[in-house]
mmCIF file of N, CA, C and O in Angstrom:
data_model
loop_
_atom_site.group_PDB
_atom_site.id
_atom_site.type_symbol
_atom_site.label_atom_id
_atom_site.label_comp_id
_atom_site.label_asym_id
_atom_site.label_seq_id
_atom_site.Cartn_x
_atom_site.Cartn_y
_atom_site.Cartn_z
ATOM 1 N N MET A 28 81.067 70.227 112.810
ATOM 2 C CA MET A 28 81.991 70.590 113.855
ATOM 3 C C MET A 28 83.414 70.602 113.297
ATOM 4 O O MET A 28 83.764 69.749 112.500
ATOM 5 N N ILE A 29 84.195 71.586 113.744
ATOM 6 C CA ILE A 29 85.608 71.614 113.390
ATOM 7 C C ILE A 29 86.423 71.509 114.670
ATOM 8 O O ILE A 29 85.931 71.819 115.756
ATOM 9 N N THR A 30 87.648 71.116 114.518
ATOM 10 C CA THR A 30 88.512 71.009 115.683
ATOM 11 C C THR A 30 89.148 72.364 115.984
ATOM 12 O O THR A 30 89.151 73.270 115.142
ATOM 13 N N LEU A 31 89.722 72.488 117.167
ATOM 14 C CA LEU A 31 90.450 73.693 117.521
ATOM 15 C C LEU A 31 91.616 73.892 116.561
ATOM 16 O O LEU A 31 91.904 75.020 116.156
ATOM 17 N N GLU A 32 92.259 72.810 116.164
ATOM 18 C CA GLU A 32 93.361 72.897 115.200
ATOM 19 C C GLU A 32 92.890 73.507 113.885
ATOM 20 O O GLU A 32 93.590 74.327 113.286
ATOM 21 N N ASP A 33 91.692 73.108 113.419
ATOM 22 C CA ASP A 33 91.136 73.688 112.192
ATOM 23 C C ASP A 33 90.886 75.177 112.366
ATOM 24 O O ASP A 33 91.225 75.987 111.508
ATOM 25 N N PHE A 34 90.295 75.553 113.485
ATOM 26 C CA PHE A 34 89.990 76.963 113.740
ATOM 27 C C PHE A 34 91.257 77.804 113.796
ATOM 28 O O PHE A 34 91.289 78.925 113.284
ATOM 29 N N LEU A 35 92.307 77.271 114.406
ATOM 30 C CA LEU A 35 93.553 78.028 114.550
ATOM 31 C C LEU A 35 94.254 78.269 113.218
ATOM 32 O O LEU A 35 95.139 79.120 113.139
ATOM 33 N N LYS A 36 93.850 77.582 112.172
ATOM 34 C CA LYS A 36 94.406 77.810 110.837
ATOM 35 C C LYS A 36 93.891 79.119 110.236
ATOM 36 O O LYS A 36 94.496 79.676 109.331
ATOM 37 N N ILE A 37 92.767 79.613 110.731
ATOM 38 C CA ILE A 37 92.159 80.833 110.204
ATOM 39 C C ILE A 37 92.876 82.040 110.812
ATOM 40 O O ILE A 37 92.944 82.188 112.032
ATOM 41 N N GLU A 38 93.418 82.896 109.945
ATOM 42 C CA GLU A 38 94.133 84.090 110.408
ATOM 43 C C GLU A 38 93.205 85.297 110.306
ATOM 44 O O GLU A 38 92.939 85.809 109.223
ATOM 45 N N LEU A 39 92.702 85.721 111.454
ATOM 46 C CA LEU A 39 91.830 86.891 111.511
ATOM 47 C C LEU A 39 92.668 88.102 111.904
ATOM 48 O O LEU A 39 93.442 88.037 112.852
ATOM 49 N N LYS A 40 92.492 89.198 111.167
ATOM 50 C CA LYS A 40 93.255 90.425 111.411
ATOM 51 C C LYS A 40 92.316 91.624 111.372
ATOM 52 O O LYS A 40 91.295 91.615 110.682
ATOM 53 N N VAL A 41 92.714 92.671 112.075
ATOM 54 C CA VAL A 41 92.039 93.954 111.943
ATOM 55 C C VAL A 41 92.565 94.610 110.671
ATOM 56 O O VAL A 41 93.772 94.625 110.425
ATOM 57 N N ALA A 42 91.665 95.098 109.849
ATOM 58 C CA ALA A 42 92.041 95.796 108.613
ATOM 59 C C ALA A 42 91.306 97.137 108.576
ATOM 60 O O ALA A 42 90.169 97.237 109.034
ATOM 61 N N GLN A 43 91.978 98.147 108.037
ATOM 62 C CA GLN A 43 91.337 99.455 107.880
ATOM 63 C C GLN A 43 91.051 99.669 106.399
ATOM 64 O O GLN A 43 91.949 99.525 105.561
ATOM 65 N N ILE A 44 89.812 100.022 106.100
ATOM 66 C CA ILE A 44 89.431 100.283 104.710
ATOM 67 C C ILE A 44 90.034 101.617 104.287
ATOM 68 O O ILE A 44 89.784 102.650 104.899
ATOM 69 N N VAL A 45 90.849 101.562 103.240
ATOM 70 C CA VAL A 45 91.524 102.745 102.711
ATOM 71 C C VAL A 45 90.702 103.349 101.581
ATOM 72 O O VAL A 45 90.607 104.571 101.440
ATOM 73 N N GLU A 46 90.106 102.480 100.770
ATOM 74 C CA GLU A 46 89.317 102.936 99.618
ATOM 75 C C GLU A 46 88.211 101.933 99.356
ATOM 76 O O GLU A 46 88.400 100.731 99.525
ATOM 77 N N ALA A 47 87.063 102.432 98.943
ATOM 78 C CA ALA A 47 85.936 101.588 98.548
ATOM 79 C C ALA A 47 85.397 102.116 97.232
ATOM 80 O O ALA A 47 85.259 103.329 97.052
ATOM 81 N N LYS A 48 85.127 101.199 96.318
ATOM 82 C CA LYS A 48 84.533 101.605 95.041
ATOM 83 C C LYS A 48 83.562 100.533 94.569
ATOM 84 O O LYS A 48 83.648 99.370 94.964
ATOM 85 N N VAL A 49 82.655 100.948 93.732
ATOM 86 C CA VAL A 49 81.642 100.053 93.184
ATOM 87 C C VAL A 49 82.310 99.114 92.183
ATOM 88 O O VAL A 49 83.134 99.542 91.374
ATOM 89 N N HIS A 50 81.954 97.842 92.254
ATOM 90 C CA HIS A 50 82.462 96.859 91.291
ATOM 91 C C HIS A 50 81.848 97.181 89.925
ATOM 92 O O HIS A 50 80.638 97.374 89.828
ATOM 93 N N PRO A 51 82.667 97.241 88.863
ATOM 94 C CA PRO A 51 82.127 97.629 87.554
ATOM 95 C C PRO A 51 81.189 96.596 86.924
ATOM 96 O O PRO A 51 80.405 96.944 86.039
ATOM 97 N N ASN A 52 81.222 95.347 87.405
ATOM 98 C CA ASN A 52 80.418 94.288 86.785
ATOM 99 C C ASN A 52 79.389 93.658 87.715
ATOM 100 O O ASN A 52 78.884 92.580 87.422
ATOM 101 N N ALA A 53 79.090 94.297 88.847
ATOM 102 C CA ALA A 53 78.142 93.704 89.797
ATOM 103 C C ALA A 53 77.540 94.777 90.686
ATOM 104 O O ALA A 53 78.264 95.564 91.295
ATOM 105 N N ASP A 54 76.227 94.786 90.782
ATOM 106 C CA ASP A 54 75.521 95.782 91.588
ATOM 107 C C ASP A 54 75.692 95.594 93.095
ATOM 108 O O ASP A 54 75.669 96.559 93.851
ATOM 109 N N LYS A 55 75.858 94.361 93.543
ATOM 110 C CA LYS A 55 75.908 94.088 94.979
ATOM 111 C C LYS A 55 77.324 94.029 95.548
ATOM 112 O O LYS A 55 77.500 93.892 96.745
ATOM 113 N N LEU A 56 78.337 94.139 94.681
ATOM 114 C CA LEU A 56 79.715 93.995 95.136
ATOM 115 C C LEU A 56 80.443 95.336 95.206
ATOM 116 O O LEU A 56 80.229 96.209 94.358
ATOM 117 N N LEU A 57 81.290 95.469 96.213
ATOM 118 C CA LEU A 57 82.203 96.599 96.320
ATOM 119 C C LEU A 57 83.623 96.068 96.290
ATOM 120 O O LEU A 57 83.886 94.938 96.712
ATOM 121 N N ILE A 58 84.540 96.877 95.794
ATOM 122 C CA ILE A 58 85.958 96.549 95.822
ATOM 123 C C ILE A 58 86.588 97.420 96.897
ATOM 124 O O ILE A 58 86.529 98.650 96.823
ATOM 125 N N LEU A 59 87.158 96.769 97.896
ATOM 126 C CA LEU A 59 87.752 97.466 99.030
ATOM 127 C C LEU A 59 89.259 97.297 99.009
ATOM 128 O O LEU A 59 89.759 96.187 98.833
ATOM 129 N N THR A 60 89.986 98.382 99.194
ATOM 130 C CA THR A 60 91.416 98.312 99.436
ATOM 131 C C THR A 60 91.573 98.465 100.935
ATOM 132 O O THR A 60 91.076 99.430 101.525
ATOM 133 N N VAL A 61 92.235 97.478 101.564
ATOM 134 C CA VAL A 61 92.374 97.495 103.017
ATOM 135 C C VAL A 61 93.843 97.488 103.421
ATOM 136 O O VAL A 61 94.689 96.900 102.749
ATOM 137 N N ASP A 62 94.119 98.156 104.527
ATOM 138 C CA ASP A 62 95.442 98.186 105.137
ATOM 139 C C ASP A 62 95.447 97.135 106.238
ATOM 140 O O ASP A 62 94.633 97.189 107.159
ATOM 141 N N VAL A 63 96.365 96.163 106.118
ATOM 142 C CA VAL A 63 96.464 95.093 107.112
ATOM 143 C C VAL A 63 97.785 95.222 107.872
ATOM 144 O O VAL A 63 98.411 94.245 108.250
ATOM 145 N N GLY A 64 98.247 96.436 108.066
ATOM 146 C CA GLY A 64 99.491 96.672 108.791
ATOM 147 C C GLY A 64 100.688 96.633 107.867
ATOM 148 O O GLY A 64 101.129 97.659 107.380
ATOM 149 N N ALA A 65 101.194 95.449 107.578
ATOM 150 C CA ALA A 65 102.397 95.294 106.758
ATOM 151 C C ALA A 65 102.106 95.291 105.263
ATOM 152 O O ALA A 65 103.026 95.329 104.456
ATOM 153 N N GLU A 66 100.843 95.235 104.891
ATOM 154 C CA GLU A 66 100.499 95.173 103.468
ATOM 155 C C GLU A 66 99.101 95.730 103.218
ATOM 156 O O GLU A 66 98.319 95.929 104.138
ATOM 157 N N ARG A 67 98.821 95.959 101.951
ATOM 158 C CA ARG A 67 97.471 96.340 101.514
ATOM 159 C C ARG A 67 96.937 95.223 100.639
ATOM 160 O O ARG A 67 97.689 94.595 99.898
ATOM 161 N N LYS A 68 95.633 95.006 100.726
ATOM 162 C CA LYS A 68 94.985 93.954 99.950
ATOM 163 C C LYS A 68 93.725 94.502 99.307
ATOM 164 O O LYS A 68 93.119 95.454 99.811
ATOM 165 N N GLU A 69 93.332 93.859 98.223
ATOM 166 C CA GLU A 69 92.063 94.188 97.575
ATOM 167 C C GLU A 69 91.075 93.066 97.898
ATOM 168 O O GLU A 69 91.376 91.889 97.733
ATOM 169 N N ILE A 70 89.913 93.477 98.393
ATOM 170 C CA ILE A 70 88.865 92.545 98.811
ATOM 171 C C ILE A 70 87.595 92.878 98.045
ATOM 172 O O ILE A 70 87.230 94.049 97.922
ATOM 173 N N VAL A 71 86.923 91.860 97.546
ATOM 174 C CA VAL A 71 85.611 92.054 96.919
ATOM 175 C C VAL A 71 84.572 91.597 97.942
ATOM 176 O O VAL A 71 84.643 90.477 98.452
ATOM 177 N N ALA A 72 83.633 92.471 98.266
ATOM 178 C CA ALA A 72 82.644 92.184 99.307
ATOM 179 C C ALA A 72 81.235 92.470 98.817
ATOM 180 O O ALA A 72 80.992 93.502 98.186
ATOM 181 N N GLY A 73 80.312 91.588 99.141
ATOM 182 C CA GLY A 73 78.915 91.738 98.734
ATOM 183 C C GLY A 73 78.119 92.596 99.696
ATOM 184 O O GLY A 73 77.085 92.181 100.208
ATOM 185 N N ILE A 74 78.579 93.804 99.914
ATOM 186 C CA ILE A 74 77.947 94.680 100.917
ATOM 187 C C ILE A 74 77.338 95.943 100.316
ATOM 188 O O ILE A 74 76.841 96.789 101.050
ATOM 189 N N ALA A 75 77.382 96.084 98.996
ATOM 190 C CA ALA A 75 76.898 97.319 98.361
ATOM 191 C C ALA A 75 75.453 97.676 98.722
ATOM 192 O O ALA A 75 75.158 98.859 98.923
ATOM 193 N N PRO A 76 74.530 96.709 98.840
ATOM 194 C CA PRO A 76 73.161 97.096 99.214
ATOM 195 C C PRO A 76 73.044 97.624 100.646
ATOM 196 O O PRO A 76 72.038 98.226 101.004
ATOM 197 N N HIS A 77 74.071 97.412 101.452
ATOM 198 C CA HIS A 77 73.997 97.750 102.871
ATOM 199 C C HIS A 77 74.881 98.923 103.295
ATOM 200 O O HIS A 77 74.641 99.530 104.339
ATOM 201 N N TYR A 78 75.944 99.188 102.510
ATOM 202 C CA TYR A 78 76.892 100.239 102.865
ATOM 203 C C TYR A 78 77.259 101.071 101.639
ATOM 204 O O TYR A 78 77.814 100.540 100.681
ATOM 205 N N PRO A 79 76.986 102.380 101.663
ATOM 206 C CA PRO A 79 77.467 103.232 100.570
ATOM 207 C C PRO A 79 78.986 103.396 100.685
ATOM 208 O O PRO A 79 79.538 103.386 101.793
ATOM 209 N N VAL A 80 79.663 103.532 99.555
ATOM 210 C CA VAL A 80 81.127 103.651 99.572
ATOM 211 C C VAL A 80 81.590 104.828 100.432
ATOM 212 O O VAL A 80 82.626 104.752 101.071
ATOM 213 N N SER A 81 80.813 105.886 100.474
ATOM 214 C CA SER A 81 81.199 107.076 101.247
ATOM 215 C C SER A 81 81.269 106.807 102.748
ATOM 216 O O SER A 81 81.906 107.548 103.484
ATOM 217 N N GLU A 82 80.646 105.738 103.211
ATOM 218 C CA GLU A 82 80.585 105.410 104.635
ATOM 219 C C GLU A 82 81.730 104.490 105.080
ATOM 220 O O GLU A 82 81.896 104.239 106.262
ATOM 221 N N LEU A 83 82.516 103.988 104.141
ATOM 222 C CA LEU A 83 83.457 102.924 104.477
ATOM 223 C C LEU A 83 84.900 103.353 104.694
ATOM 224 O O LEU A 83 85.625 102.715 105.462
ATOM 225 N N SER A 84 85.354 104.402 104.055
ATOM 226 C CA SER A 84 86.749 104.809 104.167
ATOM 227 C C SER A 84 87.102 105.113 105.622
ATOM 228 O O SER A 84 86.407 105.862 106.303
ATOM 229 N N GLY A 85 88.179 104.473 106.110
ATOM 230 C CA GLY A 85 88.625 104.673 107.482
ATOM 231 C C GLY A 85 88.054 103.678 108.462
ATOM 232 O O GLY A 85 88.568 103.538 109.581
ATOM 233 N N LYS A 86 87.005 102.966 108.083
ATOM 234 C CA LYS A 86 86.375 101.992 108.986
ATOM 235 C C LYS A 86 87.305 100.808 109.195
ATOM 236 O O LYS A 86 87.934 100.320 108.274
ATOM 237 N N ARG A 87 87.398 100.336 110.433
ATOM 238 C CA ARG A 87 88.181 99.146 110.753
ATOM 239 C C ARG A 87 87.237 97.946 110.802
ATOM 240 O O ARG A 87 86.139 98.033 111.381
ATOM 241 N N VAL A 88 87.662 96.867 110.180
ATOM 242 C CA VAL A 88 86.858 95.659 110.057
ATOM 243 C C VAL A 88 87.715 94.446 110.428
ATOM 244 O O VAL A 88 88.920 94.564 110.618
ATOM 245 N N ILE A 89 87.078 93.295 110.499
ATOM 246 C CA ILE A 89 87.791 92.040 110.738
ATOM 247 C C ILE A 89 87.895 91.297 109.419
ATOM 248 O O ILE A 89 86.907 91.135 108.704
ATOM 249 N N LEU A 90 89.115 90.863 109.104
ATOM 250 C CA LEU A 90 89.433 90.245 107.821
ATOM 251 C C LEU A 90 89.932 88.825 108.019
ATOM 252 O O LEU A 90 90.760 88.575 108.895
ATOM 253 N N VAL A 91 89.407 87.888 107.202
ATOM 254 C CA VAL A 91 90.019 86.565 107.102
ATOM 255 C C VAL A 91 91.194 86.771 106.154
ATOM 256 O O VAL A 91 91.014 86.922 104.945
ATOM 257 N N ASN A 92 92.396 86.824 106.711
ATOM 258 C CA ASN A 92 93.572 87.268 105.988
ATOM 259 C C ASN A 92 94.225 86.176 105.140
ATOM 260 O O ASN A 92 94.898 86.478 104.169
ATOM 261 N N ASN A 93 94.036 84.928 105.498
ATOM 262 C CA ASN A 93 94.722 83.850 104.787
ATOM 263 C C ASN A 93 93.775 82.994 103.946
ATOM 264 O O ASN A 93 94.055 81.830 103.663
ATOM 265 N N LEU A 94 92.686 83.571 103.509
ATOM 266 C CA LEU A 94 91.757 82.874 102.627
ATOM 267 C C LEU A 94 92.348 82.800 101.226
ATOM 268 O O LEU A 94 92.943 83.767 100.742
ATOM 269 N N GLN A 95 92.186 81.664 100.587
ATOM 270 C CA GLN A 95 92.692 81.510 99.227
ATOM 271 C C GLN A 95 92.022 82.551 98.324
ATOM 272 O O GLN A 95 90.815 82.753 98.385
ATOM 273 N N PRO A 96 92.805 83.244 97.473
ATOM 274 C CA PRO A 96 92.210 84.253 96.580
ATOM 275 C C PRO A 96 91.122 83.651 95.693
ATOM 276 O O PRO A 96 91.204 82.487 95.292
ATOM 277 N N ALA A 97 90.110 84.464 95.419
ATOM 278 C CA ALA A 97 89.001 84.051 94.548
ATOM 279 C C ALA A 97 88.693 85.189 93.588
ATOM 280 O O ALA A 97 88.767 86.362 93.965
ATOM 281 N N THR A 98 88.360 84.850 92.362
ATOM 282 C CA THR A 98 87.989 85.858 91.371
ATOM 283 C C THR A 98 86.472 85.995 91.355
ATOM 284 O O THR A 98 85.757 85.023 91.124
ATOM 285 N N LEU A 99 85.996 87.211 91.649
ATOM 286 C CA LEU A 99 84.564 87.497 91.680
ATOM 287 C C LEU A 99 84.237 88.522 90.608
ATOM 288 O O LEU A 99 84.676 89.671 90.705
ATOM 289 N N ARG A 100 83.537 88.066 89.581
ATOM 290 C CA ARG A 100 83.167 88.931 88.454
ATOM 291 C C ARG A 100 84.381 89.634 87.855
ATOM 292 O O ARG A 100 84.348 90.833 87.566
ATOM 293 N N GLY A 101 85.492 88.891 87.731
ATOM 294 C CA GLY A 101 86.666 89.425 87.065
ATOM 295 C C GLY A 101 87.667 90.154 87.948
ATOM 296 O O GLY A 101 88.697 90.591 87.468
ATOM 297 N N VAL A 102 87.381 90.281 89.244
ATOM 298 C CA VAL A 102 88.295 90.964 90.164
ATOM 299 C C VAL A 102 88.744 89.957 91.224
ATOM 300 O O VAL A 102 87.916 89.280 91.833
ATOM 301 N N VAL A 103 90.057 89.886 91.467
ATOM 302 C CA VAL A 103 90.596 88.956 92.467
ATOM 303 C C VAL A 103 90.396 89.533 93.861
ATOM 304 O O VAL A 103 90.759 90.678 94.140
ATOM 305 N N SER A 104 89.810 88.718 94.735
ATOM 306 C CA SER A 104 89.612 89.082 96.134
ATOM 307 C C SER A 104 90.610 88.301 96.972
ATOM 308 O O SER A 104 90.700 87.083 96.868
ATOM 309 N N ASN A 105 91.353 89.007 97.814
ATOM 310 C CA ASN A 105 92.420 88.407 98.615
ATOM 311 C C ASN A 105 92.073 88.335 100.091
ATOM 312 O O ASN A 105 92.875 88.698 100.956
ATOM 313 N N GLY A 106 90.878 87.894 100.395
ATOM 314 C CA GLY A 106 90.433 87.765 101.772
ATOM 315 C C GLY A 106 88.935 87.962 101.844
ATOM 316 O O GLY A 106 88.255 88.084 100.817
ATOM 317 N N MET A 107 88.420 87.983 103.064
ATOM 318 C CA MET A 107 86.984 88.167 103.272
ATOM 319 C C MET A 107 86.775 88.961 104.548
ATOM 320 O O MET A 107 87.376 88.653 105.578
ATOM 321 N N ILE A 108 85.941 89.992 104.470
ATOM 322 C CA ILE A 108 85.601 90.722 105.693
ATOM 323 C C ILE A 108 84.400 90.034 106.339
ATOM 324 O O ILE A 108 83.552 89.459 105.658
ATOM 325 N N LEU A 109 84.348 90.087 107.658
ATOM 326 C CA LEU A 109 83.272 89.425 108.387
ATOM 327 C C LEU A 109 82.100 90.372 108.601
ATOM 328 O O LEU A 109 82.283 91.561 108.862
ATOM 329 N N ALA A 110 80.909 89.804 108.499
ATOM 330 C CA ALA A 110 79.677 90.559 108.722
ATOM 331 C C ALA A 110 78.649 89.625 109.351
ATOM 332 O O ALA A 110 78.675 88.412 109.127
ATOM 333 N N ALA A 111 77.761 90.193 110.138
ATOM 334 C CA ALA A 111 76.650 89.452 110.718
ATOM 335 C C ALA A 111 75.401 89.760 109.904
ATOM 336 O O ALA A 111 75.202 90.900 109.472
ATOM 337 N N LYS A 112 74.577 88.739 109.671
ATOM 338 C CA LYS A 112 73.341 88.943 108.914
ATOM 339 C C LYS A 112 72.169 88.445 109.743
ATOM 340 O O LYS A 112 72.182 87.334 110.262
ATOM 341 N N ASP A 113 71.170 89.313 109.853
ATOM 342 C CA ASP A 113 69.946 88.993 110.583
ATOM 343 C C ASP A 113 68.780 89.395 109.695
ATOM 344 O O ASP A 113 68.458 90.584 109.587
ATOM 345 N N GLY A 114 68.214 88.431 109.009
ATOM 346 C CA GLY A 114 67.168 88.740 108.041
ATOM 347 C C GLY A 114 67.758 89.554 106.914
ATOM 348 O O GLY A 114 68.700 89.141 106.258
ATOM 349 N N GLU A 115 67.244 90.751 106.702
ATOM 350 C CA GLU A 115 67.743 91.635 105.646
ATOM 351 C C GLU A 115 68.828 92.588 106.137
ATOM 352 O O GLU A 115 69.391 93.345 105.356
ATOM 353 N N THR A 116 69.106 92.568 107.443
ATOM 354 C CA THR A 116 70.098 93.479 108.020
ATOM 355 C C THR A 116 71.486 92.851 107.979
ATOM 356 O O THR A 116 71.667 91.720 108.414
ATOM 357 N N LEU A 117 72.452 93.595 107.446
ATOM 358 C CA LEU A 117 73.845 93.162 107.414
ATOM 359 C C LEU A 117 74.660 94.174 108.194
ATOM 360 O O LEU A 117 74.519 95.376 107.994
ATOM 361 N N SER A 118 75.517 93.683 109.092
ATOM 362 C CA SER A 118 76.335 94.563 109.922
ATOM 363 C C SER A 118 77.770 94.061 109.908
ATOM 364 O O SER A 118 78.039 92.896 110.229
ATOM 365 N N LEU A 119 78.698 94.929 109.536
ATOM 366 C CA LEU A 119 80.109 94.564 109.546
ATOM 367 C C LEU A 119 80.570 94.291 110.973
ATOM 368 O O LEU A 119 80.145 94.970 111.910
ATOM 369 N N VAL A 120 81.439 93.300 111.126
ATOM 370 C CA VAL A 120 82.035 93.005 112.428
ATOM 371 C C VAL A 120 83.223 93.950 112.578
ATOM 372 O O VAL A 120 84.142 93.947 111.762
ATOM 373 N N VAL A 121 83.163 94.787 113.621
ATOM 374 C CA VAL A 121 84.188 95.817 113.821
ATOM 375 C C VAL A 121 84.696 95.771 115.255
ATOM 376 O O VAL A 121 83.957 95.408 116.171
ATOM 377 N N PRO A 122 85.973 96.155 115.482
ATOM 378 C CA PRO A 122 86.464 96.252 116.855
ATOM 379 C C PRO A 122 85.736 97.377 117.581
ATOM 380 O O PRO A 122 85.419 98.399 116.974
ATOM 381 N N ASP A 123 85.464 97.189 118.864
ATOM 382 C CA ASP A 123 84.737 98.226 119.608
ATOM 383 C C ASP A 123 85.662 99.258 120.260
ATOM 384 O O ASP A 123 85.189 100.198 120.877
ATOM 385 N N ARG A 124 86.989 99.067 120.091
ATOM 386 C CA ARG A 124 87.970 100.034 120.586
ATOM 387 C C ARG A 124 89.000 100.257 119.493
ATOM 388 O O ARG A 124 89.171 99.416 118.614
ATOM 389 N N PRO A 125 89.732 101.368 119.542
ATOM 390 C CA PRO A 125 90.765 101.601 118.526
ATOM 391 C C PRO A 125 91.843 100.509 118.575
ATOM 392 O O PRO A 125 92.431 100.255 119.631
ATOM 393 N N VAL A 126 92.066 99.844 117.454
ATOM 394 C CA VAL A 126 93.054 98.785 117.332
ATOM 395 C C VAL A 126 93.803 99.020 116.023
ATOM 396 O O VAL A 126 93.196 99.353 114.995
ATOM 397 N N ALA A 127 95.121 98.846 116.034
ATOM 398 C CA ALA A 127 95.936 99.095 114.854
ATOM 399 C C ALA A 127 95.662 98.084 113.749
ATOM 400 O O ALA A 127 95.452 96.903 114.037
ATOM 401 N N PRO A 128 95.671 98.536 112.491
ATOM 402 C CA PRO A 128 95.572 97.595 111.381
ATOM 403 C C PRO A 128 96.669 96.551 111.474
ATOM 404 O O PRO A 128 97.817 96.870 111.783
ATOM 405 N N GLY A 129 96.293 95.299 111.234
ATOM 406 C CA GLY A 129 97.244 94.203 111.304
ATOM 407 C C GLY A 129 97.206 93.464 112.639
ATOM 408 O O GLY A 129 97.774 92.379 112.756
ATOM 409 N N ALA A 130 96.515 94.029 113.634
ATOM 410 C CA ALA A 130 96.406 93.344 114.929
ATOM 411 C C ALA A 130 95.667 92.032 114.742
ATOM 412 O O ALA A 130 94.708 91.948 113.970
ATOM 413 N N GLY A 131 96.113 91.020 115.452
ATOM 414 C CA GLY A 131 95.459 89.706 115.375
ATOM 415 C C GLY A 131 94.165 89.681 116.163
ATOM 416 O O GLY A 131 93.990 90.439 117.117
ATOM 417 N N VAL A 132 93.268 88.815 115.739
ATOM 418 C CA VAL A 132 91.987 88.624 116.423
ATOM 419 C C VAL A 132 92.008 87.225 117.023
ATOM 420 O O VAL A 132 92.356 86.264 116.346
ATOM 421 N N ARG A 133 91.656 87.126 118.275
ATOM 422 C CA ARG A 133 91.681 85.814 118.953
ATOM 423 C C ARG A 133 90.345 85.483 119.540
ATOM 424 O O ARG A 133 89.550 86.264 119.831
#
């Protein structure tokens, strides 16, 4: 269990995927460039088996914006996109209405 104070430390934002490419050193990872309103970030996501790069450009997703950067197979990831997993099915968490990149999630 976490407290409400702990949860409020997590900064969730709407991000729009600007570019997606295959990670050069990992079959299951994609490198995503996302627009978070005031800035662009590079995110490494383990979604390659579930989403072809051609399907991702322009898609709006939910991003953990203030996650400490992590290096994944030599590429720095500056956040994490949210996805739901049910068995072998992975589904990105997306807004169900048009929302501007950088909008907060509550």
